[in-house]
Amino acid sequence: MKNTAIIIFVSVLMLGAIVQSDKSLAAGGHETHMENLEWSFDGPFGTYDRGALQRGLQVYRQVCSACHSMKHMYYRNIGALGYNEAQVKAIASEYMVEDGPDDEGEMFSRPGKPSDRFVSPFPNRKAATYANNGAFPPDLSLITKARAGGADYVYSILTGYEHAPKDAHLLDGQYWNKAMAGNVIAMAPPLADGMIAYEDGTAETVEQYSRDVAHFLTWAAAPDMEERKRIGIMTLLFLAVFASIMYAVKRKVWSDLKK
Amino acid sequence: MASGKREKFDNPVVEWIDSRLPVFTLMQKEYGVFPTPKNFNYFWNFGAIAMVMLVTMIITGVVLAMQYTAHADLAFESVQRIMRDVNYGWMLRYLHMNGASFFFIAVYIHIFRGMYYGSYKQPRELLWILGVLIFLLMMATAFLGYTLPWSQMGGWGATVITNLFSAIPGIGDTLVTFLWGGFSVDNPTLKRFFALHFLLPFVIFAVVFLHVWALHITGSNNPLGVEPKTKKDTIPFHPYYTVKDTFGLLVFLMLYVLVSFFLPYIFAHPDHFVEYNPMQTPAHIVPEWYFLPFYAILRAITFDIGIPFTDIVFIEAKLGGVLAMFGAVGVLFILPWLDTHPVRSARFRPLYRLSLIALVAAVFGLGYVGAQAAEGIWVILGQLLTGYYFLFFFVIVPVLSRIEKATPVPESINAAVLEKKKKKA
């Protein structure tokens, strides 16, 4: 029984370390309000919702992409959202991509192909910063990993706009957002009810747009998630069976010492 | 090595090889019939577990290196390529980055085991010293690897840690420029960090070899801390401990897989996913969890050390912190000479046992403090716990060595095992 006690002790030590590190990361920051939503990708068996992903892509393409790049994404990647090859090609071809040099050494524009990266709205960081009042709109490819809270953070920012309290001091081009650290954000409220037309009859509200685009950005940051969980479960099952067998073997081998 | 008398093998191929290079005889002697105390508990699994983690890190690391680009402009991008386009690249990377954490978990438990059961005592001092050396090399390797994704946290972590060397009087600044290969953390820094991060695991492997060699000369310690006296005290390593180690390893791997596949970012700060920008300092620069206790010790020295009531300063606060941090690891090297008590196992040393458990609590406390912003109560708490850390090694352990009266130690391993069985029956 002593062995069991030791195993429990070791497990507690490890869990302690895990919980401790998790807490320490969450700490810090100002008084912010973060929503805590339920997502279809939560939990060990959670998966992405293809409908939400497609709607989220639509929100990104029609709204976010005016300022925010997603430079780690390729048009071919959106095949994973449930589009077929022709649809992926059609979406890619809606963008103009600079290519070249051609045989005469000239750069030229051509319609996008699935093998192209998502076209960035600005040629470089300085141009993006200059065009946005001195505030650089961050690249969104990894945003749900790069902000504590992930999808909840994205949703909270997009739905967190409020009238600034009277004592708040906002400069031109600054807005009050209850989810932002420090409550001041340089992004104008990007969404409004009804501004994007959904084809599948889903509610056209700021909340729904925010939810969908947060879902899409979570996928963009972690496209491996569904396969990861699937392989993880198989690996755990294999190890559990193997460990049980080894435990039985251990008992059997050691039993001759008990005589 | 085993050039003396040799038993013949029945298999002609094995015999052909073994008579020319006795690897089979060696394995048989060191892992087959190797006499091992029969009373190990599960704490004795962690050496084998740490070994498996080292091999896992080397294999995943070498494969990742085939796709990684060590260049300031391309490193972050190449990591994203690994995560998105390389076949099972995400799996390799999650196993590698969480593998570091689990390697440290195994090694911390292994070190605790050594301290609790007095495994560092005569005749195992050199075995222990080699172990501390492995720990130091691991810390260096982990720190270098932290920089490679060229993220905000990696680049700024490298800036903070390399800047520690600027505290060394006289040569400090020159040394930091030398480490960086320039005047800031930039491309030359990344490239040398990558080269060293690739090299050091193989150095660790070599020291592990010496560590295991030394172990096989002295034999293992055991929970009673009593040396095996007769054949009744030991059992052959195989099959008894091969099966026990395999079982323990599988349980450990389950935890490792659980984290790597279901909570892969649990140890990672969000600033790991933002590309390094030397013009923008992150709000909080924190090291990986396994360095937090030492980080807290570094930050605990907030005062200059000199002659009181004068302005003569011998050691400035920054240098003091650096010395304390390296001292916290360095003191482990001389532990065998600080603790000269004849009884090894803490089972028979109630006072030592209590102080050691308090030390573990202090280290956990330091880890917590290390993750907080260095202000208010956390500074004082960090200083108190740092105080206890050094008090333990430099006062409590040497004093207990002289005055602690141990409870009765069993005559032999076999006697203790039989006694326990009688009680059970």
XYZ file of C-alpha atoms in Angstrom:
684
model
C 0.000 0.000 0.000
C 2.993 2.171 0.537
C 3.633 2.051 -3.206
C 0.145 3.352 -3.909
C 0.764 6.191 -1.478
C 3.987 7.080 -3.274
C 2.332 7.006 -6.699
C -0.427 9.281 -5.405
C 2.167 11.598 -3.887
C 4.062 11.844 -7.171
C 0.885 12.467 -9.162
C -0.165 15.220 -6.758
C 3.272 16.832 -7.118
C 2.905 16.849 -10.892
C -0.640 18.107 -10.924
C 0.408 20.768 -8.452
C 3.092 21.915 -10.831
C 0.631 21.973 -13.715
C -2.084 23.879 -11.872
C 0.484 26.256 -10.427
C 1.929 27.116 -13.817
C -1.532 27.540 -15.296
C -2.542 29.955 -12.544
C 0.627 31.947 -12.790
C 0.025 32.531 -16.464
C -3.512 33.716 -15.911
C -2.410 36.226 -13.282
C -1.507 39.832 -14.054
C -3.210 42.538 -16.104
C -5.806 45.185 -15.313
C -9.446 44.961 -14.473
C -10.800 43.292 -17.528
C -13.953 41.398 -18.199
C -13.540 38.106 -20.008
C -16.511 36.067 -21.191
C -16.369 32.343 -20.618
C -18.218 30.570 -23.420
C -18.830 26.955 -24.280
C -17.201 25.860 -27.523
C -17.632 22.732 -29.587
C -13.840 22.245 -29.529
C -13.651 22.171 -25.696
C -12.786 18.959 -23.898
C -10.880 15.826 -24.885
C -13.399 14.849 -27.582
C -14.276 18.349 -28.821
C -14.182 19.074 -32.563
C -14.569 22.138 -34.740
C -17.963 23.026 -36.145
C -17.540 23.239 -39.947
C -20.500 25.619 -40.318
C -19.072 28.010 -37.728
C -15.631 27.795 -39.381
C -17.030 28.721 -42.810
C -19.034 31.616 -41.365
C -15.954 32.702 -39.407
C -13.882 32.719 -42.580
C -16.561 34.875 -44.170
C -16.361 37.354 -41.261
C -12.569 37.432 -41.526
C -12.644 37.961 -45.294
C -15.302 40.653 -45.243
C -14.268 42.562 -42.122
C -11.042 41.642 -40.276
C -8.901 41.231 -43.390
C -9.228 44.947 -44.138
C -6.522 45.545 -41.500
C -5.328 42.179 -40.123
C -3.039 39.804 -42.004
C -2.966 36.006 -41.536
C 0.431 35.402 -43.006
C 0.880 31.797 -41.831
C -2.237 30.666 -43.709
C -2.478 29.448 -47.301
C -5.697 29.340 -49.349
C -5.226 25.570 -49.668
C -5.654 25.318 -45.880
C -9.340 26.249 -46.064
C -10.070 22.936 -47.763
C -10.169 21.663 -44.176
C -13.256 23.835 -43.518
C -15.322 21.619 -45.827
C -14.812 23.386 -49.174
C -14.060 21.280 -52.219
C -11.149 21.922 -54.544
C -13.145 24.067 -56.973
C -14.480 26.227 -54.131
C -10.981 26.701 -52.708
C -9.746 27.739 -56.155
C -12.650 30.128 -56.575
C -12.034 31.794 -53.208
C -8.287 32.099 -53.871
C -8.895 33.618 -57.304
C -10.862 36.485 -55.743
C -7.544 37.931 -54.546
C -4.838 39.520 -56.639
C -1.320 38.282 -55.870
C 1.952 39.835 -56.937
C 4.138 37.315 -58.722
C 7.265 37.410 -60.780
C 9.673 38.291 -62.081
C 8.445 37.074 -65.476
C 10.693 36.301 -68.466
C 11.178 40.018 -69.053
C 12.083 40.618 -65.399
C 8.835 42.418 -64.581
C 6.644 41.796 -61.517
C 2.994 41.228 -62.365
C -0.376 40.705 -60.727
C -2.404 37.546 -61.167
C -5.431 35.953 -59.475
C -4.587 33.928 -56.351
C -4.072 30.172 -56.357
C -4.584 27.652 -53.530
C -0.795 27.538 -53.040
C -0.676 31.280 -52.230
C -0.553 32.707 -48.751
C -3.489 34.764 -47.521
C -2.964 38.192 -49.058
C -1.961 40.755 -46.424
C -3.801 44.101 -46.404
C -0.568 46.086 -46.081
C 2.842 45.589 -47.699
C 4.710 45.717 -44.366
C 4.469 46.452 -40.654
C 5.265 50.138 -41.046
C 2.578 50.674 -43.651
C 0.069 48.862 -41.439
C 1.019 50.947 -38.419
C 0.909 54.205 -40.374
C -2.498 53.447 -41.848
C -3.944 52.584 -38.428
C -3.203 55.645 -36.375
C 0.125 54.325 -35.088
C -1.314 51.043 -33.770
C -0.155 47.879 -35.543
C -3.049 45.445 -36.187
C -1.545 42.096 -35.107
C -1.370 39.128 -37.447
C -4.275 36.799 -36.644
C -2.812 33.405 -37.645
C -1.874 32.612 -34.056
C -3.967 35.097 -32.134
C -5.915 32.582 -30.012
C -2.618 31.074 -28.823
C -0.940 34.442 -28.398
C -3.557 35.842 -26.019
C -4.558 34.381 -22.653
C -8.136 33.166 -22.971
C -7.892 32.139 -26.640
C -11.307 32.062 -28.342
C -12.928 33.618 -25.268
C -10.515 36.529 -25.573
C -11.348 37.161 -29.231
C -15.076 36.976 -28.510
C -14.754 39.241 -25.464
C -12.821 41.896 -27.381
C -15.281 41.917 -30.285
C -18.289 42.196 -27.980
C -16.584 44.270 -25.282
C -17.089 47.791 -26.640
C -18.804 50.186 -24.238
C -19.278 53.886 -23.707
C -16.188 55.127 -21.891
C -16.713 56.081 -18.256
C -16.727 59.855 -17.653
C -13.328 59.939 -15.962
C -11.676 58.009 -18.798
C -9.264 59.919 -20.968
C -9.407 58.713 -24.553
C -7.372 60.140 -27.412
C -8.620 60.412 -30.966
C -8.929 56.974 -32.509
C -9.118 55.212 -29.128
C -12.097 53.242 -27.886
C -13.235 51.811 -24.574
C -13.295 48.025 -24.399
C -13.967 46.121 -21.206
C -11.999 43.040 -22.338
C -8.834 44.873 -23.385
C -5.931 45.123 -20.932
C -6.058 48.757 -19.757
C -9.522 49.046 -21.351
C -8.240 51.237 -24.189
C -8.139 49.821 -27.699
C -7.142 51.425 -30.999
C -9.484 49.268 -33.091
C -12.853 50.863 -33.906
C -15.817 48.557 -33.174
C -15.499 46.347 -36.265
C -18.856 44.573 -36.273
C -22.491 45.658 -36.386
C -25.711 43.633 -36.491
C -26.651 42.593 -40.013
C -23.457 43.783 -41.698
C -22.528 40.333 -43.056
C -25.133 38.260 -44.894
C -25.041 34.602 -43.808
C -26.326 32.079 -46.328
C -27.317 29.389 -43.829
C -29.898 31.414 -41.870
C -27.735 31.847 -38.767
C -28.513 34.962 -36.707
C -26.755 38.033 -38.096
C -25.777 39.617 -34.786
C -22.508 40.964 -33.400
C -22.462 38.115 -30.853
C -22.868 35.441 -33.539
C -20.280 37.049 -35.854
C -17.835 37.254 -32.939
C -18.437 33.658 -31.958
C -17.928 32.433 -35.503
C -14.771 34.386 -36.172
C -13.318 33.332 -32.796
C -14.074 29.729 -33.772
C -12.359 30.220 -37.127
C -9.281 31.864 -35.570
C -8.972 29.015 -33.059
C -8.855 26.588 -35.946
C -6.344 28.786 -37.799
C -4.022 28.778 -34.774
C -4.413 25.030 -34.132
C -5.506 23.214 -37.290
C -3.958 20.055 -35.825
C -6.402 19.867 -32.870
C -8.840 17.210 -34.096
C -6.130 14.844 -35.294
C -4.135 15.543 -32.138
C -6.991 14.505 -29.870
C -7.755 11.440 -31.965
C -4.172 10.209 -31.860
C -3.947 11.169 -28.178
C -6.898 8.956 -27.265
C -5.518 6.010 -29.216
C -2.101 6.475 -27.607
C -3.589 6.678 -24.116
C -5.666 3.544 -24.690
C -2.603 1.695 -25.945
C -0.523 2.816 -22.970
C -3.311 1.947 -20.514
C -3.578 -1.592 -21.879
C 0.212 -1.980 -22.005
C 0.594 -0.638 -18.452
C -2.110 -2.978 -17.131
C -0.392 -5.945 -18.728
C 2.963 -4.881 -17.322
C 1.416 -4.491 -13.892
C 0.102 -8.043 -14.068
C 3.490 -9.265 -15.307
C 5.211 -7.429 -12.496
C 2.911 -9.051 -9.902
C 3.535 -12.465 -11.409
C 7.321 -12.065 -11.616
C 7.595 -10.716 -8.097
C 5.268 -13.329 -6.583
C 8.092 -15.889 -6.363
C 9.902 -13.579 -3.935
C 6.963 -13.629 -1.566
C 7.536 -17.289 -0.662
C 36.235 -4.018 -19.873
C 35.040 -7.597 -19.479
C 38.123 -9.259 -20.893
C 38.340 -11.801 -18.072
C 36.576 -15.133 -17.997
C 33.514 -15.341 -20.110
C 30.647 -17.819 -20.274
C 29.919 -19.272 -23.695
C 26.635 -18.472 -25.403
C 24.637 -21.211 -27.116
C 23.643 -19.092 -30.104
C 26.575 -19.269 -32.555
C 26.055 -15.730 -33.895
C 25.934 -14.270 -30.394
C 28.948 -16.330 -29.424
C 30.868 -15.198 -32.539
C 30.275 -11.555 -31.705
C 30.739 -11.934 -27.964
C 34.093 -13.678 -28.264
C 35.333 -10.706 -30.292
C 33.507 -7.900 -28.512
C 31.811 -9.051 -25.299
C 28.785 -6.776 -25.486
C 26.405 -9.605 -24.616
C 28.478 -10.548 -21.590
C 28.487 -6.911 -20.564
C 24.713 -6.550 -20.864
C 24.204 -9.834 -19.039
C 26.478 -8.698 -16.210
C 25.208 -5.124 -15.895
C 21.512 -5.529 -16.676
C 20.786 -9.236 -16.539
C 22.115 -10.683 -13.304
C 23.217 -7.333 -11.825
C 22.560 -7.719 -8.078
C 20.078 -5.041 -7.020
C 18.632 -4.404 -3.545
C 15.264 -6.082 -3.364
C 13.469 -3.323 -1.484
C 13.245 -0.492 -4.051
C 10.069 1.554 -4.016
C 8.655 3.374 -7.052
C 10.960 6.355 -6.481
C 13.675 4.155 -7.994
C 11.885 4.234 -11.360
C 12.802 7.798 -12.118
C 16.379 7.180 -13.216
C 15.174 4.909 -16.009
C 12.327 7.337 -16.771
C 14.743 10.269 -17.056
C 16.885 8.188 -19.413
C 13.889 7.482 -21.647
C 12.988 11.180 -21.631
C 16.532 12.109 -22.675
C 16.353 9.710 -25.602
C 12.876 11.004 -26.515
C 14.170 14.580 -26.503
C 17.140 13.682 -28.686
C 15.028 11.806 -31.232
C 12.263 14.429 -31.502
C 14.879 17.186 -31.438
C 16.991 15.799 -34.260
C 13.923 15.347 -36.457
C 12.722 18.881 -35.672
C 16.190 20.206 -36.529
C 15.761 18.776 -40.026
C 12.926 21.279 -40.600
C 13.917 24.168 -38.346
C 15.789 27.196 -39.725
C 18.157 28.932 -37.308
C 17.910 32.450 -38.672
C 16.412 35.506 -37.010
C 14.221 36.256 -40.045
C 13.056 32.693 -40.651
C 13.020 30.832 -37.325
C 9.479 31.778 -36.228
C 8.138 31.056 -39.694
C 9.917 27.700 -39.876
C 8.364 26.640 -36.569
C 4.934 27.472 -38.003
C 5.788 25.405 -41.051
C 6.634 22.493 -38.759
C 3.298 22.943 -36.971
C 1.219 23.229 -40.132
C 2.873 21.575 -43.116
C 5.439 19.026 -41.935
C 3.891 15.574 -41.550
C 3.196 15.098 -37.853
C 5.377 18.141 -37.200
C 2.894 19.366 -34.594
C 3.241 16.057 -32.767
C 7.030 16.199 -32.769
C 6.990 19.750 -31.485
C 4.398 19.153 -28.749
C 6.308 16.074 -27.609
C 9.556 18.048 -27.627
C 8.341 21.140 -25.807
C 6.317 19.240 -23.205
C 9.020 16.574 -23.072
C 11.345 19.171 -21.571
C 8.867 19.695 -18.737
C 8.458 15.988 -18.132
C 12.216 15.423 -18.265
C 12.557 17.993 -15.495
C 9.683 16.448 -13.503
C 11.462 13.077 -13.645
C 14.824 14.581 -12.733
C 13.450 16.668 -9.851
C 11.837 13.561 -8.368
C 15.089 11.664 -8.961
C 17.070 14.368 -7.105
C 14.546 14.398 -4.256
C 14.847 10.629 -4.011
C 18.623 10.955 -3.734
C 18.333 13.541 -0.969
C 15.641 11.702 0.982
C 17.405 8.360 1.038
C 20.933 9.768 1.333
C 22.071 8.368 -2.001
C 24.831 10.987 -2.245
C 26.726 9.673 0.759
C 29.955 7.741 0.755
C 30.745 5.818 -1.480
C 28.399 7.475 -4.026
C 29.734 11.069 -3.904
C 31.067 11.049 -7.448
C 27.884 9.425 -8.746
C 25.961 12.289 -7.140
C 28.319 14.964 -8.516
C 27.912 13.591 -12.033
C 24.154 13.757 -11.491
C 24.307 17.431 -10.461
C 26.442 18.077 -13.539
C 23.736 16.474 -15.717
C 21.169 18.729 -14.023
C 23.267 21.823 -14.799
C 23.715 20.776 -18.422
C 19.973 20.159 -18.672
C 19.260 23.654 -17.406
C 21.613 25.146 -19.989
C 20.112 23.053 -22.788
C 16.539 23.902 -21.811
C 17.333 27.610 -21.647
C 18.963 27.549 -25.095
C 16.021 25.658 -26.549
C 13.564 28.172 -25.084
C 15.088 30.808 -27.383
C 14.928 28.887 -30.652
C 11.291 29.545 -31.729
C 12.355 33.220 -31.724
C 9.216 34.280 -29.941
C 8.778 37.314 -27.699
C 9.276 35.148 -24.613
C 12.233 33.270 -26.099
C 14.121 36.319 -27.326
C 13.474 38.354 -24.214
C 14.201 35.405 -21.941
C 17.576 35.098 -23.664
C 18.143 38.826 -23.168
C 17.411 38.661 -19.440
C 19.468 35.553 -18.720
C 22.525 36.501 -20.783
C 22.445 39.943 -19.155
C 23.023 38.222 -15.803
C 26.644 37.816 -16.812
C 27.037 41.586 -17.035
C 26.985 41.522 -13.211
C 30.458 39.984 -13.155
C 32.789 42.852 -12.178
C 35.276 44.054 -14.780
C 34.685 41.646 -17.637
C 30.859 41.486 -17.427
C 29.909 43.653 -20.394
C 32.629 42.238 -22.625
C 31.491 38.744 -21.727
C 27.867 39.498 -22.627
C 28.898 40.915 -26.012
C 30.934 37.737 -26.524
C 27.936 35.532 -25.641
C 25.634 37.458 -27.961
C 28.102 37.653 -30.828
C 27.152 41.298 -31.154
C 25.621 44.162 -29.236
C 22.144 42.741 -28.829
C 20.315 39.427 -28.969
C 20.175 38.934 -32.726
C 20.895 36.491 -35.523
C 24.399 35.471 -34.322
C 22.944 34.763 -30.871
C 20.222 32.552 -32.307
C 22.640 30.596 -34.468
C 25.075 29.862 -31.650
C 22.204 28.969 -29.323
C 20.959 26.486 -31.904
C 24.407 24.948 -32.373
C 24.843 24.565 -28.612
C 21.301 23.321 -28.086
C 22.057 20.580 -30.605
C 25.426 19.756 -29.047
C 24.672 19.701 -25.314
C 22.225 16.752 -25.239
C 25.024 14.547 -26.528
C 27.304 15.886 -23.810
C 24.519 15.035 -21.346
C 24.368 11.566 -22.856
C 28.091 11.111 -22.252
C 27.805 12.261 -18.628
C 24.792 9.967 -18.156
C 27.023 7.129 -19.325
C 29.577 8.026 -16.619
C 26.731 8.404 -14.093
C 25.455 4.897 -14.861
C 28.988 3.496 -14.903
C 29.639 4.928 -11.445
C 26.296 3.504 -10.305
C 27.307 0.046 -11.446
C 30.553 0.270 -9.468
C 28.968 1.204 -6.138
C 25.604 -0.438 -6.725
C 22.296 1.238 -5.972
C 21.303 2.727 -2.660
C 17.878 1.650 -1.359
C 15.069 2.997 0.837
C 16.726 1.668 3.993
C 20.109 3.145 3.143
C 21.715 -0.099 4.346
C 24.275 -1.673 1.998
C 23.371 -5.203 0.808
C 25.396 -7.653 2.860
C 24.437 -11.121 1.632
C 22.840 -12.600 -1.481
C 19.536 -12.605 0.380
C 19.482 -8.821 0.209
C 19.589 -8.583 -3.584
C 17.732 -9.845 -6.639
C 18.870 -9.866 -10.272
C 18.005 -6.690 -12.150
C 16.246 -8.725 -14.812
C 13.423 -9.643 -14.724
C 12.478 -8.017 -11.430
C 13.384 -4.414 -12.096
C 13.017 -4.471 -15.869
C 9.304 -5.226 -15.413
C 8.890 -2.820 -12.514
C 10.652 -0.006 -14.400
C 8.593 -0.684 -17.519
C 5.353 -0.460 -15.564
C 6.403 2.788 -13.856
C 7.609 4.218 -17.146
C 4.275 3.489 -18.838
C 2.354 5.272 -16.092
C 4.672 8.264 -16.465
C 4.291 8.213 -20.248
C 0.518 8.299 -19.839
C 0.799 11.604 -17.995
C 3.230 12.867 -20.633
C 0.879 11.916 -23.471
C -2.096 13.351 -21.611
C -0.439 16.757 -21.440
C 1.191 16.680 -24.893
C -2.013 15.760 -26.728
C -4.753 17.323 -24.635
C -3.158 20.280 -22.833
C -0.192 21.037 -25.089
C 0.039 24.732 -24.193
C -0.362 24.340 -20.448
C 3.309 25.157 -19.825
C 3.527 27.789 -22.571
C 3.013 31.521 -22.044
C 0.978 33.344 -24.763
C 4.068 35.397 -25.627
C 5.579 32.210 -27.060
C 3.250 32.647 -30.019
C 4.268 36.189 -30.894
C 7.366 36.689 -33.025
C 10.360 38.257 -31.256
C 10.410 42.030 -31.510
C 13.529 43.638 -29.993
C 11.755 47.029 -29.889
C 8.911 45.860 -27.651
C 9.459 44.384 -24.173
C 6.665 42.058 -22.977
C 4.851 43.029 -19.758
C 6.035 39.924 -17.890
C 9.136 37.947 -18.744
C 8.912 34.609 -16.989
C 11.063 31.531 -17.437
C 9.691 28.013 -17.813
C 8.144 26.585 -14.631
C 11.180 24.407 -13.889
C 13.368 27.492 -13.474
C 10.935 29.502 -11.358
C 12.422 28.566 -7.942
C 15.876 29.655 -9.107
C 14.422 32.769 -10.724
C 12.859 33.647 -7.360
C 16.239 33.193 -5.640
C 17.852 35.456 -8.254
C 15.297 38.164 -7.532
C 15.429 37.709 -3.751
C 18.742 39.560 -3.423
C 17.467 43.135 -3.668
C 20.176 44.687 -1.512
C 23.899 45.438 -1.820
C 26.240 43.531 0.439
C 28.974 45.581 2.086
C 30.047 47.035 5.408
C 26.950 48.313 7.241
C 26.645 52.074 7.900
C 29.311 52.868 5.288
C 28.942 53.127 1.552
C 31.491 50.390 0.956
C 29.839 47.778 -1.251
C 31.487 44.431 -1.882
C 28.729 42.771 -3.845
C 26.072 44.704 -5.678
C 22.509 43.413 -5.536
C 22.544 42.171 -9.139
C 25.764 40.205 -8.662
C 24.465 38.964 -5.306
C 21.352 37.600 -7.004
C 23.383 35.881 -9.695
C 25.715 34.339 -7.119
C 22.757 33.171 -5.019
C 21.095 31.582 -8.035
C 24.180 29.712 -9.191
C 24.998 28.954 -5.563
C 21.602 27.313 -5.137
C 22.587 24.693 -7.716
C 26.292 24.731 -6.834
C 25.652 23.810 -3.208
C 24.357 20.434 -4.375
C 27.900 19.563 -5.518
C 29.215 19.729 -1.946
C 26.179 18.154 -0.276
C 28.052 14.866 0.398
C 30.476 16.835 2.570
C 27.869 18.987 4.274
C 25.934 15.950 5.417
C 28.309 13.624 7.241
C 25.695 11.770 9.266
C 26.454 8.022 9.174
C 22.811 7.042 8.566
C 21.698 7.487 4.978
C 17.934 7.130 4.826
C 15.683 9.902 6.141
C 13.418 7.111 7.408
C 15.662 6.852 10.435
C 16.417 10.568 10.768
C 13.198 12.298 11.869
C 14.761 15.765 12.135
C 16.497 15.603 8.764
C 13.315 14.258 7.242
C 11.277 17.168 8.593
C 13.811 19.756 7.401
C 13.954 18.159 3.949
C 10.179 18.157 3.575
C 10.246 21.814 4.612
C 12.869 22.398 1.916
C 10.600 20.824 -0.700
C 7.781 23.097 0.489
C 10.149 26.084 0.292
C 11.139 25.186 -3.269
C 7.472 24.949 -4.276
C 6.895 28.275 -2.543
C 9.832 29.810 -4.411
C 8.372 28.490 -7.648
C 5.122 30.269 -6.871
C 6.928 33.484 -5.936
C 9.005 33.285 -9.127
C 5.843 33.467 -11.225
C 4.568 36.642 -9.515
C 5.585 40.210 -10.281
C 8.529 41.183 -8.027
C 6.695 43.555 -5.704
C 5.132 43.783 -2.245
C 4.697 40.612 -0.213
C 6.277 38.401 -2.883
C 9.696 40.003 -2.434
C 9.697 39.368 1.315
C 8.315 35.856 0.951
C 10.952 35.119 -1.684
C 13.679 36.332 0.641
C 12.405 34.244 3.564
C 12.204 31.095 1.470
C 15.622 31.767 -0.084
C 16.902 32.173 3.465
C 15.537 28.768 4.417
C 16.999 27.184 1.269
C 20.531 28.189 2.224
C 19.929 27.684 5.946
C 19.034 24.075 5.167
C 22.291 23.352 3.359
C 24.745 25.428 5.347
C 23.364 25.198 8.887
C 20.654 22.575 9.379
C 22.350 19.734 7.498
C 25.847 20.160 9.045
C 24.407 20.634 12.548
C 22.086 17.626 12.259
C 25.064 15.595 11.030
C 26.622 16.131 14.446
C 23.720 16.071 16.844
C 20.864 14.028 15.313
C 20.282 10.685 16.990
C 18.951 8.213 14.434
C 16.199 5.722 15.235
C 17.274 2.049 15.120
C 18.442 0.986 11.648
C 17.602 -2.591 10.577
C 20.467 -5.018 10.483
C 20.015 -5.935 6.833
C 17.641 -5.428 3.900
C 16.434 -8.995 4.140
C 15.732 -8.702 7.872
C 13.661 -5.560 7.297
C 11.708 -7.131 4.431
C 10.922 -10.248 6.517
C 9.912 -8.063 9.452
C 7.490 -6.134 7.225
C 5.983 -9.355 5.890
C 5.480 -10.668 9.403
C 3.614 -7.524 10.345
C 1.382 -7.848 7.310
C 0.543 -11.479 8.088
